[in-house]
mmCIF file of C-alpha atoms and ligand atoms in Angstrom:
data_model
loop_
_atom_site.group_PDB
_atom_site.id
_atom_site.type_symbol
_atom_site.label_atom_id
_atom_site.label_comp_id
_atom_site.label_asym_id
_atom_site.label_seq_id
_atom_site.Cartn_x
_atom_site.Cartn_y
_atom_site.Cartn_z
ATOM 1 C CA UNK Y 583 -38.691 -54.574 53.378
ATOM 2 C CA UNK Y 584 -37.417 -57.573 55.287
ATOM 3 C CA UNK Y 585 -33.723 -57.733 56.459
ATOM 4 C CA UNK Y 586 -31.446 -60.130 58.084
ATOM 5 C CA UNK Y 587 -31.357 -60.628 62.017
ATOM 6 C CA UNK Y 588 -29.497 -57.394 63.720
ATOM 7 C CA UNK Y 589 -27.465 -57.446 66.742
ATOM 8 C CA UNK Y 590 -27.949 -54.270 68.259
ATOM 9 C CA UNK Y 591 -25.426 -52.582 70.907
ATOM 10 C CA UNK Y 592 -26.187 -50.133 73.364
ATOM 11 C CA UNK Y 593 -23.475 -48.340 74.476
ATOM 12 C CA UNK Y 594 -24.710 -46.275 77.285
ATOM 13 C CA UNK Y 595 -25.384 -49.753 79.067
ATOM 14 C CA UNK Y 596 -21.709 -50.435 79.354
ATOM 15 C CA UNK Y 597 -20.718 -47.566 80.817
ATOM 16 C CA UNK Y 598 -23.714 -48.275 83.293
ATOM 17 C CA UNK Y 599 -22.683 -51.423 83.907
ATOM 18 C CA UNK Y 600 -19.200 -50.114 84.774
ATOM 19 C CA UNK Y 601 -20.601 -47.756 87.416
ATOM 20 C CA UNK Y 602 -22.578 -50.840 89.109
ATOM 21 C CA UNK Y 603 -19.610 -52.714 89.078
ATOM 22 C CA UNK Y 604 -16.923 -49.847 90.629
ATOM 23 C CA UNK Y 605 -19.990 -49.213 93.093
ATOM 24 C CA UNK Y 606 -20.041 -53.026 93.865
ATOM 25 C CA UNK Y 607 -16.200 -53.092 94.175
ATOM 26 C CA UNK Y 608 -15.268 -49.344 95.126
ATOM 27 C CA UNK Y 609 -11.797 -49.750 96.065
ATOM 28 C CA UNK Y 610 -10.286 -51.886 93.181
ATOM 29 C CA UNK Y 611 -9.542 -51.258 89.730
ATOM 30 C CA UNK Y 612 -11.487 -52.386 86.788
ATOM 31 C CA UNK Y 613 -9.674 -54.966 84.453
ATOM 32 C CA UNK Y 614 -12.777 -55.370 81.553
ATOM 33 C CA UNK Y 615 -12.151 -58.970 79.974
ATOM 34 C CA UNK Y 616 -12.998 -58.421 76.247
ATOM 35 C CA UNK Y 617 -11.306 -61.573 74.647
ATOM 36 C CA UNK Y 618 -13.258 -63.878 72.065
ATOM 37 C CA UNK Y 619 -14.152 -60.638 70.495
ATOM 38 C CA UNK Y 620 -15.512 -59.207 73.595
ATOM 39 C CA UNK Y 621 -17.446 -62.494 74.035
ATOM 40 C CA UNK Y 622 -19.038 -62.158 70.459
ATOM 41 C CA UNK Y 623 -19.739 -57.923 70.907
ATOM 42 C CA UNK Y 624 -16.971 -56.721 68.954
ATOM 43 C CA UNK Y 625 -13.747 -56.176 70.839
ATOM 44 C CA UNK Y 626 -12.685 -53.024 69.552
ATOM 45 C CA UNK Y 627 -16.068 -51.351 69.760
ATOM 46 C CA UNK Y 628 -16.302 -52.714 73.354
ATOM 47 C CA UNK Y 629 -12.814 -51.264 74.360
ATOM 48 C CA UNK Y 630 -13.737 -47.838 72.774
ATOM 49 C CA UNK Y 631 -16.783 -48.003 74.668
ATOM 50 C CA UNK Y 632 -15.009 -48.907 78.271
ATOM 51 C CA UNK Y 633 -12.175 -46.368 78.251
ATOM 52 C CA UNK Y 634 -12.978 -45.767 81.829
ATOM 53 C CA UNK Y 635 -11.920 -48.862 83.033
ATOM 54 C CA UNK Y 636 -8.305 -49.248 84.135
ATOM 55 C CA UNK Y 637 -7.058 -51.914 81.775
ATOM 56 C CA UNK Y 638 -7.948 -55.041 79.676
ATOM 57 C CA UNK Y 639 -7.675 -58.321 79.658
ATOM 58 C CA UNK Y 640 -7.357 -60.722 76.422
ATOM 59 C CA UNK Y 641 -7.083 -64.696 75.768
ATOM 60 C CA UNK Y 642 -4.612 -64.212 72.407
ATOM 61 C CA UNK Y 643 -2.053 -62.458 71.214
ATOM 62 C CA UNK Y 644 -3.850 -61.380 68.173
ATOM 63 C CA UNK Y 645 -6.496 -59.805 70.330
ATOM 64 C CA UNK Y 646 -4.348 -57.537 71.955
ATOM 65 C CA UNK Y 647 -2.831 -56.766 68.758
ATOM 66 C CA UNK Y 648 -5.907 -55.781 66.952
ATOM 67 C CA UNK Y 649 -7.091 -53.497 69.722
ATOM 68 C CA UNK Y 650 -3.310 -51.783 69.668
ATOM 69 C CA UNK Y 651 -3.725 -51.228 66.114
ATOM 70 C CA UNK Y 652 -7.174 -49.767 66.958
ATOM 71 C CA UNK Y 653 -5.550 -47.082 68.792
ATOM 72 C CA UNK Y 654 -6.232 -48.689 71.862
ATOM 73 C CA UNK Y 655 -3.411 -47.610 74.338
ATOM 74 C CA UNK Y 656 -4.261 -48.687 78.234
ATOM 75 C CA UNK Y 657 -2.405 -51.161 79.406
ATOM 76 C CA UNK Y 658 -3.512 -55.296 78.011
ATOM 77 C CA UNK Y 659 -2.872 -58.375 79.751
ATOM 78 C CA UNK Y 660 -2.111 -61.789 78.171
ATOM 79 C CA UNK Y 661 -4.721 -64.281 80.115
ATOM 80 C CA UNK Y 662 -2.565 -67.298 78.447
ATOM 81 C CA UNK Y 663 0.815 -65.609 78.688
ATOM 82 C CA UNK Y 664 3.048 -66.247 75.841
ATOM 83 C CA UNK Y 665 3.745 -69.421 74.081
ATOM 84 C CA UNK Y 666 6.981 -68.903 72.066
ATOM 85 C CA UNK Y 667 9.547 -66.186 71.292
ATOM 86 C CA UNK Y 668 7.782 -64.196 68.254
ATOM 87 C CA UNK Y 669 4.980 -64.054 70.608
ATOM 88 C CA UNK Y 670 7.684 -62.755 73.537
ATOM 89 C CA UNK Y 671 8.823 -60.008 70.798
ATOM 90 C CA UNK Y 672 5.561 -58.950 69.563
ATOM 91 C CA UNK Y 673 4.185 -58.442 73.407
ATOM 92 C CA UNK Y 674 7.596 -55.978 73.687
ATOM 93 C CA UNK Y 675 6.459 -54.057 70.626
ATOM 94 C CA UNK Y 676 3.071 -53.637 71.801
ATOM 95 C CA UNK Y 677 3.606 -53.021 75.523
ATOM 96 C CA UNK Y 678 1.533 -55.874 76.425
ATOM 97 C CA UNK Y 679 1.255 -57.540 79.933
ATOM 98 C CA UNK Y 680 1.660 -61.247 79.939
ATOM 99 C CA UNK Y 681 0.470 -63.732 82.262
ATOM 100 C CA UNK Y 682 3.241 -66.595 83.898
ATOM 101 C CA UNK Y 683 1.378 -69.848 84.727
ATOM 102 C CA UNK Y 684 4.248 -72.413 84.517
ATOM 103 C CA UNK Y 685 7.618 -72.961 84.266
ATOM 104 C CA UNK Y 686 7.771 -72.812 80.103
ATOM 105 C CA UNK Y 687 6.791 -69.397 79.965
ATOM 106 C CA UNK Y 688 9.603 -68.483 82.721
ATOM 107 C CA UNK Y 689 12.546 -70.161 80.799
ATOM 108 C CA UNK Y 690 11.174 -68.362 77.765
ATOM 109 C CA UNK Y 691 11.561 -65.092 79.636
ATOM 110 C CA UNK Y 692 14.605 -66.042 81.258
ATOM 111 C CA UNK Y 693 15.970 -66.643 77.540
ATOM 112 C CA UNK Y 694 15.163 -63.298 76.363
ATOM 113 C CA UNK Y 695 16.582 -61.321 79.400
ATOM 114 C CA UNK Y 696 16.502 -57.798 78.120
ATOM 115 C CA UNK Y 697 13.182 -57.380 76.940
ATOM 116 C CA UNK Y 698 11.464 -55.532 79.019
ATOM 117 C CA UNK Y 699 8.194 -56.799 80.010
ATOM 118 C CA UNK Y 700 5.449 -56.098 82.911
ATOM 119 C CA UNK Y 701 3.935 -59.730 84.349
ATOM 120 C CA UNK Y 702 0.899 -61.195 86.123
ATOM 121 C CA UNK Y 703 1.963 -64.008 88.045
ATOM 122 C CA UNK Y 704 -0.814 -66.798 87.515
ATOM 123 C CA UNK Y 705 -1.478 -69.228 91.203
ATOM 124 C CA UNK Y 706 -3.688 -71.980 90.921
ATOM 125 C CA UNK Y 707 -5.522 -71.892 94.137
ATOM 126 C CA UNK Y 708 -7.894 -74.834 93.210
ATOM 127 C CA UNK Y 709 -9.168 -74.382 89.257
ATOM 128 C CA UNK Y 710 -6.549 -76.819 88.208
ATOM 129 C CA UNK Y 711 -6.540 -75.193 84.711
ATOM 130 C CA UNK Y 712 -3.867 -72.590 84.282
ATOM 131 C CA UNK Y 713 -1.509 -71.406 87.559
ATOM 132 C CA UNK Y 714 1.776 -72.613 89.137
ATOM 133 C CA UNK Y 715 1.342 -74.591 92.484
ATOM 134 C CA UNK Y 716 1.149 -72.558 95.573
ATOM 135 C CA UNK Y 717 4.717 -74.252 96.986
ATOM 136 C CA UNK Y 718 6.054 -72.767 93.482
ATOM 137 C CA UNK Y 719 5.471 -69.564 94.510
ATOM 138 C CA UNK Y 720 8.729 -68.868 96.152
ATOM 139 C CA UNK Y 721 11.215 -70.586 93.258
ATOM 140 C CA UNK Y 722 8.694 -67.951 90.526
ATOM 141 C CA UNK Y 723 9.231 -65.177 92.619
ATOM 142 C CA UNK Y 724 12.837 -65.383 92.649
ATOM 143 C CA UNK Y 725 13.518 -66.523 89.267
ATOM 144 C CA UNK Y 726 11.782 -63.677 88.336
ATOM 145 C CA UNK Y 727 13.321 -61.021 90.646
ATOM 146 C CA UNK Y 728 16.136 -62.027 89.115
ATOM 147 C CA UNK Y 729 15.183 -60.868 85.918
ATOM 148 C CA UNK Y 730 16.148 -57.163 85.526
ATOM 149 C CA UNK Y 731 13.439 -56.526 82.968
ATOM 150 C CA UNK Y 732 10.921 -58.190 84.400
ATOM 151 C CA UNK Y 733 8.654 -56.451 86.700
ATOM 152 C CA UNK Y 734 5.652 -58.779 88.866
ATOM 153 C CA UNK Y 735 3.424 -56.407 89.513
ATOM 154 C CA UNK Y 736 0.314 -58.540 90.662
ATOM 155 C CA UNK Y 737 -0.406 -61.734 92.050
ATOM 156 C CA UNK Y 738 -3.672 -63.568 90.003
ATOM 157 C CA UNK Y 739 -5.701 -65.955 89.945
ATOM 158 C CA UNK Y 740 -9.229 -67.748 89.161
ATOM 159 C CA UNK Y 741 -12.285 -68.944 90.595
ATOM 160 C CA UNK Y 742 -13.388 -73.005 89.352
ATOM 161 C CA UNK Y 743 -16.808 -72.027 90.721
ATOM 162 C CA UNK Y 744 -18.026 -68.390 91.753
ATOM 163 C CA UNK Y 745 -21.619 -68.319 90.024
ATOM 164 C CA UNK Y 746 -21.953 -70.943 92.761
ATOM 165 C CA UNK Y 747 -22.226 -68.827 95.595
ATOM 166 C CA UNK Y 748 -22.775 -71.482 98.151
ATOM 167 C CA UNK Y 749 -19.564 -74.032 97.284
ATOM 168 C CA UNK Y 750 -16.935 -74.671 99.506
ATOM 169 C CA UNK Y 751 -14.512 -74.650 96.618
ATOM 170 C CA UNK Y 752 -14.703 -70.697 96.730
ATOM 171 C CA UNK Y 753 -13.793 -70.456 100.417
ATOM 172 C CA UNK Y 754 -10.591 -72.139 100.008
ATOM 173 C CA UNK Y 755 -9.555 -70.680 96.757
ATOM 174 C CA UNK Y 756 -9.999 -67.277 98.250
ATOM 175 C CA UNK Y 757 -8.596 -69.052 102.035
ATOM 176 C CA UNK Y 758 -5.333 -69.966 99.520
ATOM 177 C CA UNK Y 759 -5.091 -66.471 98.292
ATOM 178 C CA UNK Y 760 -4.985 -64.324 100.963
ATOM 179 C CA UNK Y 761 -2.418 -66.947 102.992
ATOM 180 C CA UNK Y 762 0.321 -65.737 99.805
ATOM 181 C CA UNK Y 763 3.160 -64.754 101.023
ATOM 182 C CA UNK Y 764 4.214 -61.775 98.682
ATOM 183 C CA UNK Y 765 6.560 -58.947 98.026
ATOM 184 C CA UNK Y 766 5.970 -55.564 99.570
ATOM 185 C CA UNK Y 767 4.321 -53.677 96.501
ATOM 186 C CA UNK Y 768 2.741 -56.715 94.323
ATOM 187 C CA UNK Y 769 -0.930 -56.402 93.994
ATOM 188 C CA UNK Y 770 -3.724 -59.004 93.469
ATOM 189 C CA UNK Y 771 -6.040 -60.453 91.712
ATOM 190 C CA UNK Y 772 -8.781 -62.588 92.022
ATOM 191 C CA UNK Y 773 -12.603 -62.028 91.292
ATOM 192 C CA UNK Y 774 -14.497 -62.012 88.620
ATOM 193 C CA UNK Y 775 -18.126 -61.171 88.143
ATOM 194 C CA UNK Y 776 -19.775 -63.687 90.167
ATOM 195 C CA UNK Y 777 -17.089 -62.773 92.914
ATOM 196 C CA UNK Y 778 -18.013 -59.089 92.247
ATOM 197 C CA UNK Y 779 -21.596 -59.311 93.568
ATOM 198 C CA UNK Y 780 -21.117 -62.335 96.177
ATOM 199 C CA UNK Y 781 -17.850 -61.939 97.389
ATOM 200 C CA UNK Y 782 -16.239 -58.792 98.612
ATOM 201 C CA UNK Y 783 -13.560 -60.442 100.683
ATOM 202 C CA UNK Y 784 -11.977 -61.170 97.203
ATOM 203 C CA UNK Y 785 -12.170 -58.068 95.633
ATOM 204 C CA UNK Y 786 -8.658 -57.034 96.303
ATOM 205 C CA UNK Y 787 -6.476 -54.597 94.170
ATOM 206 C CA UNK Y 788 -8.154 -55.404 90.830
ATOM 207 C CA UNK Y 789 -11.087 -57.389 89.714
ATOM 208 C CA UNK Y 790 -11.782 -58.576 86.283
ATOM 209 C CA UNK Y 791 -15.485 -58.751 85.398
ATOM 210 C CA UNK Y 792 -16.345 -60.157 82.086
ATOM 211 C CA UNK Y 793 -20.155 -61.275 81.560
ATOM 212 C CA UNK Y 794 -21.523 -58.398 83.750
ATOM 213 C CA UNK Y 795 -20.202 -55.679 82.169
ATOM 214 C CA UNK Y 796 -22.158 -57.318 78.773
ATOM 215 C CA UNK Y 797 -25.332 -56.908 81.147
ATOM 216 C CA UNK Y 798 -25.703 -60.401 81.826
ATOM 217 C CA UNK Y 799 -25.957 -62.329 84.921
ATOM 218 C CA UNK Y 800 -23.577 -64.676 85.922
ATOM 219 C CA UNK Y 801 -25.746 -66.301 88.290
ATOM 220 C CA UNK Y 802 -29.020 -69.191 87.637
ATOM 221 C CA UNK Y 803 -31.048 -67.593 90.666
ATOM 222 C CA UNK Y 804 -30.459 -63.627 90.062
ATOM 223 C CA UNK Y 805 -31.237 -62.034 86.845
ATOM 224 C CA UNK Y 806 -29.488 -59.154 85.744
ATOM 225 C CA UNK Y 807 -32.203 -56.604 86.387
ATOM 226 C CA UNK Y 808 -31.481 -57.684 89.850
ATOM 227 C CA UNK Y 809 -27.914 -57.190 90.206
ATOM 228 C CA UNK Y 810 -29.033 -53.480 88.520
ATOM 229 C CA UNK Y 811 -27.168 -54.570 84.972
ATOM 230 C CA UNK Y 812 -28.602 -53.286 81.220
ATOM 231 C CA UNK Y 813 -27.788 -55.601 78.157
ATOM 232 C CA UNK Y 814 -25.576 -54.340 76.012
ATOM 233 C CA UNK Y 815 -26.755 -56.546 73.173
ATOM 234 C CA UNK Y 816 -30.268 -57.309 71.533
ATOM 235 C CA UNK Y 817 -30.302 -59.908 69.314
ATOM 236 C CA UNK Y 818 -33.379 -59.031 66.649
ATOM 237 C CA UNK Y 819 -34.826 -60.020 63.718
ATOM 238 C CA UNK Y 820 -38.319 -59.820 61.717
ATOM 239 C CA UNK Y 821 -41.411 -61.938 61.166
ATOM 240 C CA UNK Y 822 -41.200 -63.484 57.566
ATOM 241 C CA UNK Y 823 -44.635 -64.864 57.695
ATOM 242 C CA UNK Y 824 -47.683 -65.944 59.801
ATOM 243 C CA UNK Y 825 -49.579 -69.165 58.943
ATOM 244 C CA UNK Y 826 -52.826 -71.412 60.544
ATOM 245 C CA UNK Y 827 -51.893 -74.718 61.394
ATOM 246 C CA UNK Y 828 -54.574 -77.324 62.596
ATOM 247 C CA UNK Y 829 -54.621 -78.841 65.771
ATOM 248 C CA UNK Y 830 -52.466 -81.954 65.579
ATOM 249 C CA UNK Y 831 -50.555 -80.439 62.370
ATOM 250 C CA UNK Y 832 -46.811 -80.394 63.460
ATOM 251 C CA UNK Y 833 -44.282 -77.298 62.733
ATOM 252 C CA UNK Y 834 -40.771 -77.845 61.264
ATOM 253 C CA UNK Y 835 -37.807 -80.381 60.988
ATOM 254 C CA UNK Y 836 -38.707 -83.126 63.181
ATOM 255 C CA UNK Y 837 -42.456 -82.672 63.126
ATOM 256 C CA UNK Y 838 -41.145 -81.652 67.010
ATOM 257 C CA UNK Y 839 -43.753 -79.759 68.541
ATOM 258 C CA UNK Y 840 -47.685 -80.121 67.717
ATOM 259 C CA UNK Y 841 -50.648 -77.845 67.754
ATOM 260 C CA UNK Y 842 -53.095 -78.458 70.756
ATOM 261 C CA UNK Y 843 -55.619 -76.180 69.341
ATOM 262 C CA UNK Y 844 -56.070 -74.394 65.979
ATOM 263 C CA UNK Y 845 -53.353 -71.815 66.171
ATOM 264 C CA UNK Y 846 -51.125 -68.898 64.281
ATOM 265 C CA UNK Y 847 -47.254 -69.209 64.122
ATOM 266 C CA UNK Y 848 -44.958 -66.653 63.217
ATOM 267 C CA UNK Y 849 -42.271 -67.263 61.282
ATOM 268 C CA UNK Y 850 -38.736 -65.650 62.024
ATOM 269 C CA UNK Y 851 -35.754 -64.800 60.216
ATOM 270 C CA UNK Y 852 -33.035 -65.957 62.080
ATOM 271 C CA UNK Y 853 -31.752 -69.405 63.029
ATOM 272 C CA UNK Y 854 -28.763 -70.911 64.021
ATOM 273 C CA UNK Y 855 -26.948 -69.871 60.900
ATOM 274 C CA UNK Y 856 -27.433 -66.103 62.704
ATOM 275 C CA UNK Y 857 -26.313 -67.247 66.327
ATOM 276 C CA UNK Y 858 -29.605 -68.572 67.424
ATOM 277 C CA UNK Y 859 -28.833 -71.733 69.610
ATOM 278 C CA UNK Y 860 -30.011 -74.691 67.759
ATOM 279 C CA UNK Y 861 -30.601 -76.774 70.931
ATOM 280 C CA UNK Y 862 -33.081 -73.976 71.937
ATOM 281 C CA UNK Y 863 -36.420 -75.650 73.110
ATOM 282 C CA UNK Y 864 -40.099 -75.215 72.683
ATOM 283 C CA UNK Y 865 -41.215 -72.762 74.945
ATOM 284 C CA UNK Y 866 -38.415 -70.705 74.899
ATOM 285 C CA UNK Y 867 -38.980 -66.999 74.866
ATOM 286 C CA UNK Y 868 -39.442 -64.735 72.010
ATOM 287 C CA UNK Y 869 -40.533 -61.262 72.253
ATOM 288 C CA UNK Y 870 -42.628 -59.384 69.959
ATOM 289 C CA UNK Y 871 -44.709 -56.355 70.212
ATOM 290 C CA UNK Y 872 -44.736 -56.259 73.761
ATOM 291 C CA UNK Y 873 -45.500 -59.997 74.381
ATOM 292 C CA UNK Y 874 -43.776 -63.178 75.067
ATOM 293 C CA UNK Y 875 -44.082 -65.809 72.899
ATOM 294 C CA UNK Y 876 -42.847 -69.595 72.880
ATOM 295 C CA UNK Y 877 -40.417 -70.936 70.326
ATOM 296 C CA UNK Y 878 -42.685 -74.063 68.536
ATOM 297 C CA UNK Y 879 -40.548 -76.789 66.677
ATOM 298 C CA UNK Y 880 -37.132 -76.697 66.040
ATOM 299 C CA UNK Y 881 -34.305 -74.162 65.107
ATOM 300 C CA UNK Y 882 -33.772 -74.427 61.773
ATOM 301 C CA UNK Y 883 -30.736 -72.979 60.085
ATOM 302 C CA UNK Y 884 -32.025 -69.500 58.458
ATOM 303 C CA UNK Y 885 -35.697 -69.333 60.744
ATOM 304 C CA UNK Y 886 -37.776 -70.126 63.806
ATOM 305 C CA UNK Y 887 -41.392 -70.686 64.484
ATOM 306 C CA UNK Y 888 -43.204 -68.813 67.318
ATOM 307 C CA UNK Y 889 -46.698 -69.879 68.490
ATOM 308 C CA UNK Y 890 -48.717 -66.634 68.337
ATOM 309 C CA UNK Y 891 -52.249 -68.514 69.700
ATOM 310 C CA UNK Y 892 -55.367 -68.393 68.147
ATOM 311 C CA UNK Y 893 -56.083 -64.983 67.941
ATOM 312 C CA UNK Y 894 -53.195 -63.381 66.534
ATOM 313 C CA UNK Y 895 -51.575 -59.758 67.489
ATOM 314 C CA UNK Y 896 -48.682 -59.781 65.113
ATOM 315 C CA UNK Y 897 -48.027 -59.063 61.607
ATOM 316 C CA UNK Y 898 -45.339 -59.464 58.753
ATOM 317 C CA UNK Y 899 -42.117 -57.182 59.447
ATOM 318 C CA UNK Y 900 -42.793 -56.953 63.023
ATOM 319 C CA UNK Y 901 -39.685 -57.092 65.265
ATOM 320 C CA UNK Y 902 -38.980 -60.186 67.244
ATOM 321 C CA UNK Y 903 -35.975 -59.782 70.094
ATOM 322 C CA UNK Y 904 -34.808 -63.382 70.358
ATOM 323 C CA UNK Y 905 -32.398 -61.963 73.144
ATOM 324 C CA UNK Y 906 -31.753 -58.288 75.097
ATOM 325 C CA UNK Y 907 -33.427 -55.745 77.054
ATOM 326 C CA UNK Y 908 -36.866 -57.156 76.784
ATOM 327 C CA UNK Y 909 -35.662 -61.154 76.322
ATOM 328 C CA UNK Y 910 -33.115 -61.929 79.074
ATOM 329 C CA UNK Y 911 -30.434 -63.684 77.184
ATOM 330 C CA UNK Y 912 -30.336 -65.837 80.822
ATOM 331 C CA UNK Y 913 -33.714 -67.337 80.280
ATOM 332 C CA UNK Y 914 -32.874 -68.316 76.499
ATOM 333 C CA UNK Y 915 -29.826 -69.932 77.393
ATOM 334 C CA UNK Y 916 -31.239 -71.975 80.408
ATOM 335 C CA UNK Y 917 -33.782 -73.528 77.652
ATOM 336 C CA UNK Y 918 -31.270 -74.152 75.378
ATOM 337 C CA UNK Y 919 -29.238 -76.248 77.896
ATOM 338 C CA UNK Y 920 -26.153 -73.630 77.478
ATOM 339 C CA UNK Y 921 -24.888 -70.280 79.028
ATOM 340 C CA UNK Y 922 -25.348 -66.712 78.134
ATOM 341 C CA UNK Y 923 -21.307 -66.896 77.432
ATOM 342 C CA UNK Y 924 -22.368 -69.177 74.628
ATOM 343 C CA UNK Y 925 -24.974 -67.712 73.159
ATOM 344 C CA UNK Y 926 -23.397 -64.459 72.732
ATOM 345 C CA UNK Y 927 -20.191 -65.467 71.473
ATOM 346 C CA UNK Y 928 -21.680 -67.181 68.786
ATOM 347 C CA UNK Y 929 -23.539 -65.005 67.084
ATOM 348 C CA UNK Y 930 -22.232 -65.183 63.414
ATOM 349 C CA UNK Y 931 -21.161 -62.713 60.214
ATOM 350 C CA UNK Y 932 -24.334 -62.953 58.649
ATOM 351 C CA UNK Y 933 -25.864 -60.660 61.471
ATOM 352 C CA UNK Y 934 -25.723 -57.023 60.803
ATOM 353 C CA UNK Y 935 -24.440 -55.279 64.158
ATOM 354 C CA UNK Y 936 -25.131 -51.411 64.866
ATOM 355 C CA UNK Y 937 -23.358 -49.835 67.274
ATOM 356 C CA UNK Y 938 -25.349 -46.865 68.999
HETATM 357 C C1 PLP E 1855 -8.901 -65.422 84.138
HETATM 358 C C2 PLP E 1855 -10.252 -64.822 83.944
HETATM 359 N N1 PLP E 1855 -10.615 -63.764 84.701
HETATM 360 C C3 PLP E 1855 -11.828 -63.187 84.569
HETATM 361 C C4 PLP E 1855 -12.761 -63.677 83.678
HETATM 362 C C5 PLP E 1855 -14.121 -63.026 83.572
HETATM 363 O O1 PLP E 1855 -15.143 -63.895 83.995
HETATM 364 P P1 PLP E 1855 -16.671 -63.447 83.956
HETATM 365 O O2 PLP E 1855 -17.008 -63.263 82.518
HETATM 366 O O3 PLP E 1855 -17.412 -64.587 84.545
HETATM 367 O O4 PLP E 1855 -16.775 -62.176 84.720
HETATM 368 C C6 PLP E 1855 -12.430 -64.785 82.892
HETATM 369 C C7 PLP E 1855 -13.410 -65.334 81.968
HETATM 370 O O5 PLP E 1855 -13.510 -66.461 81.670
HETATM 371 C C8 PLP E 1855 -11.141 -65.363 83.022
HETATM 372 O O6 PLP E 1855 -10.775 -66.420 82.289
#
């Protein structure tokens, strides 16, 4: 019987990937950063799965909600802080840490002075994204000490370019960091997984890996195999069909890619209405039965087409791993002109996910 693309989830390789990365970073905590659903794993499942790490880190509100009412009782922080005062109350309710990256999100604390609330102060030490100036510092830290409630307990913030190991940019920002002048007691925070393998010098109290703990490589020149990682997800799905096409004859929407030589494709049962990047080009890897085939023509919404060759070793029903443990996820993205990040957050609700 056929069935709709699976992603599977292995979670014995998060838990490895948590040892790599306390090995990596031995003297910090672990702050796992599950937001957009755990970047497309399932957040709750992913938290479950990581209750040895020392905290979390979310985007949204609603994520740290949802993993609350999952029973989910380490301590959360707010990446984006909070953006008005039901948000202020509902981070009270659910003991939720909140990030402060400009002067909006102090006056609404400083509005609602009894509500007790734990914060990451946010510096922008070259990202010029989120983060107060670092001549700010000294105005946040007081306005804040002032605040009975209100405790700063760590001192954040974010690389523009780590995967890059080689740019300047990262030798500053961490330059920037260290030259903070803070409080006795206030911890900090500034790598995340590219920083984890390239960068001990910025390791600090706490790091906050995201991508690596999914098994995935956050770097174009070192796979995950070599930074000792196991994918948590495989993306699979089945062969529909195999047909002959003629040399010349084309294969799917576009007429695309051509055969060179009599040949067999596979057909596939996934596309980009499963999560399967539609950008993906010819050539790009597909596994089945042990070998690596290339994608031929493009992604259409419900299937693919594989070239199997002349003599052909596969059969209807056979597995195909578009992406995982035998397909790095880093190779499919790098033909499909995106990152990893992308390609596992978008993986959609028609795929069937098993958790084992
Ligand atoms: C503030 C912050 N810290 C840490 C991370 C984790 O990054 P990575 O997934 O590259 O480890 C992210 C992810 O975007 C982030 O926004």
């Amino acid at each position: 019987m056929t069935r709709a693309a699976i992603a599977r989830f292995d979670q014995s390789a998060l838990t490895h990937n948590l040892g790599i990365i306390r090995k990596t970073a031995p003297n910090s905590k672990v702050m796992a950063v599950i937001k957009a659903n755990a970047y497309g794993h399932g957040i709750v499942e992913t938290a479950q799965a990581l209750n040895g790490v020392d905290a979390y880190a979310v985007a949204h509100l609603e994520e740290a909600v949802a993993l609350r009412n999952a029973g989910v009782q380490k301590d959360i922080l707010l990446l984006q802080g909070l953006l008005n005062e039901d948000e202020l109350s509902a981070a009270v309710k659910h003991r939720l840490t909140t990030c402060v990256h400009d002067t909006a999100q102090l006056d609404l604390l400083e509005s609602n002075t009894n509500s007790a609330l734990d914060c990451w102060l946010k510096i922008d030490t070259g990202m010029h994204r989120l983060g107060i100036r670092l001549q700010e510092l000294p105005t946040f830290l007081s306005r804040l000490a002032a605040l009975k409630h209100i405790g700063v307990s760590t001192i954040m913030s974010h690389f523009a370019n780590a995967n890059v190991v080689e740019d300047e940019i990262n030798d500053l920002q961490i330059k920037r960091f260290k030259q903070l002048a803070l409080p006795t007691g206030v911890q900090r925070s500034l790598a995340n997984s590219a920083a984890i393998f390239s960068r001990a010098e910025s390791h600090f109290d706490w790091v906050r890996p995201g991508i690596s703990l999914y098994g995935i490589s956050p770097f174009s020149d070192r796979s995950a195999q070599d930074l000792g990682l196991k994918p948590f997800m495989s993306f699979e799905s089945q062969v529909i069909t195999i047909k002959q096409v003629k040399q010349g004859e084309s294969v799917g929407y576009g007429a695309l890619w051509c055969a060179e030589q009599d040949t067999y494709i596979a057909v596939i049962r996934a596309g980009y209405g499963d999560g399967y990047p539609r950008h993906a080009q010819n050539g790009t890897p597909v596994w089945i039965n042990n070998k690596i085939f290339p994608l031929a023509g493009r992604v259409s919404m419900d299937m693919i087409s594989v070239d199997l060759g002349p003599t052909p070793s596969v059969k209807i029903g056979d597995t195909a791993q578009l992406w995982g443990d035998k397909n790095p996820i880093e190779q499919v993205a790098a033909m499909s002109n995106t990152i990893p990040y992308e390609l596992t957050c978008k993986i959609t609700q028609r795929v069937t996910r098993h958790y084992v």
